């Protein structure tokens, strides 16, 4: 303890806005810390006093079930005080601007703002204007860093390393924030990433992020060690990106039949909520290859790690 | 901060003898191994607990359960002092309830780490009794905490530090008294 004279704060940024630009040693620190946090979740008393006195607001401008529950649990496990804000029935419905809402909440002396918003860049906008620590819980189609960190924690637990690991991400690449955070994190850690989806849901020039692109699920299954299957947002069909969900399932659905052709057994991830029978066959989701529920557990541990590390000296105090 | 070695308080043999005495004392004062369990505090306390476990087995012929405790999340100074907190794993595989626990650390100083460890142990269950064994007591307590088993009492000044080195981590067993030095003067034997 007395030998720890490092001048740098726990993480080089006081906020977690995305995984873009987060160096490998910091990702490793977050994942290592999360491993230690996970042990707490198995205890009879699932609580440590670490963030006693720290107040966190969960500012959710967009609906979310699991991310919000996961953040709330992480905050409670660390003994932080938390307040919840959701768009419906709040001052936002009365026409208050985003910044006014945030400033008002900050004026109540909160230390950490966890924000989910439908527009990309909102966490950055708040981080530039508030004195609180800002954690991005998903901003539009931009980033969802804690989701990618929990995916990576699950991958590391399964494979033990990232170097040369082949991860294929399947689905609506264009509209997915989970993909962007995963690409940044996985590439930084030395993994290889392949994006798979229909051309209508694949952004242009995405190869510039050092990823492979494919429109053939079977090719991806033959190539990958792990498959991260994204939720197909059902409203995409209405917007004309897809002819039908049934056709999507026929061309890109991950099925046992397709997986059986792979040279090795793949590990299946899904950020949830699943559309069984659309992007993933029920039997796959419930198979031994699926680590989907493990991801959910790891999500709480990763969020505890992020909250704790950002509350280290250069962060809150 | 740079440090220079002032004195070697114990070498490998010295550490072995001190640990052997501690093992005997623990067995004697607890009248055997009934309900006894060792908990080593990260990082060097873990190795000291391992050694004590082996010595107790040699002396008494029985196996005592042991575990590993990290107290970072319970510290009162984590938001003041730790620039880069390293939370290590806690791994206690036995039921803490009704156990007679020997908490093991390398050096006791202010007593704050032990305070944190006591809170952490309480959260894991209701031990029948908790005792504290340390290899070195260097004084300067800030809390009313007193070890039950002490390897060496080493009166120190605030500018000094006691470094316990363990083979498993540092390549040798020794106890060093080191002193903070001005970067500009003197040779450097041990760096901080």
PDB file of C-alpha atoms in Angstrom, chain A residues 19 21-24 27 183-191:
ATOM      1  CA  UNK A  19     -13.902   2.474 -25.377  1.00  0.00           C
ATOM      2  CA  UNK A  21      -8.975   5.488 -27.178  1.00  0.00           C
ATOM      3  CA  UNK A  22      -8.972   3.578 -23.889  1.00  0.00           C
ATOM      4  CA  UNK A  23      -5.522   1.937 -23.689  1.00  0.00           C
ATOM      5  CA  UNK A  24      -5.038  -1.796 -23.230  1.00  0.00           C
ATOM      6  CA  UNK A  27      -9.072  -2.213 -20.093  1.00  0.00           C
ATOM      7  CA  UNK A 183     -14.635  -3.112 -32.022  1.00  0.00           C
ATOM      8  CA  UNK A 184     -12.596  -0.489 -30.152  1.00  0.00           C
ATOM      9  CA  UNK A 185     -12.067  -2.696 -27.103  1.00  0.00           C
ATOM     10  CA  UNK A 186     -11.339  -5.944 -28.922  1.00  0.00           C
ATOM     11  CA  UNK A 187      -8.959  -4.417 -31.478  1.00  0.00           C
ATOM     12  CA  UNK A 188      -7.067  -2.615 -28.693  1.00  0.00           C
ATOM     13  CA  UNK A 189      -6.650  -5.929 -26.886  1.00  0.00           C
ATOM     14  CA  UNK A 190      -5.348  -7.689 -29.998  1.00  0.00           C
ATOM     15  CA  UNK A 191      -8.417  -9.686 -31.035  1.00  0.00           C
TER      16      UNK A 191
END
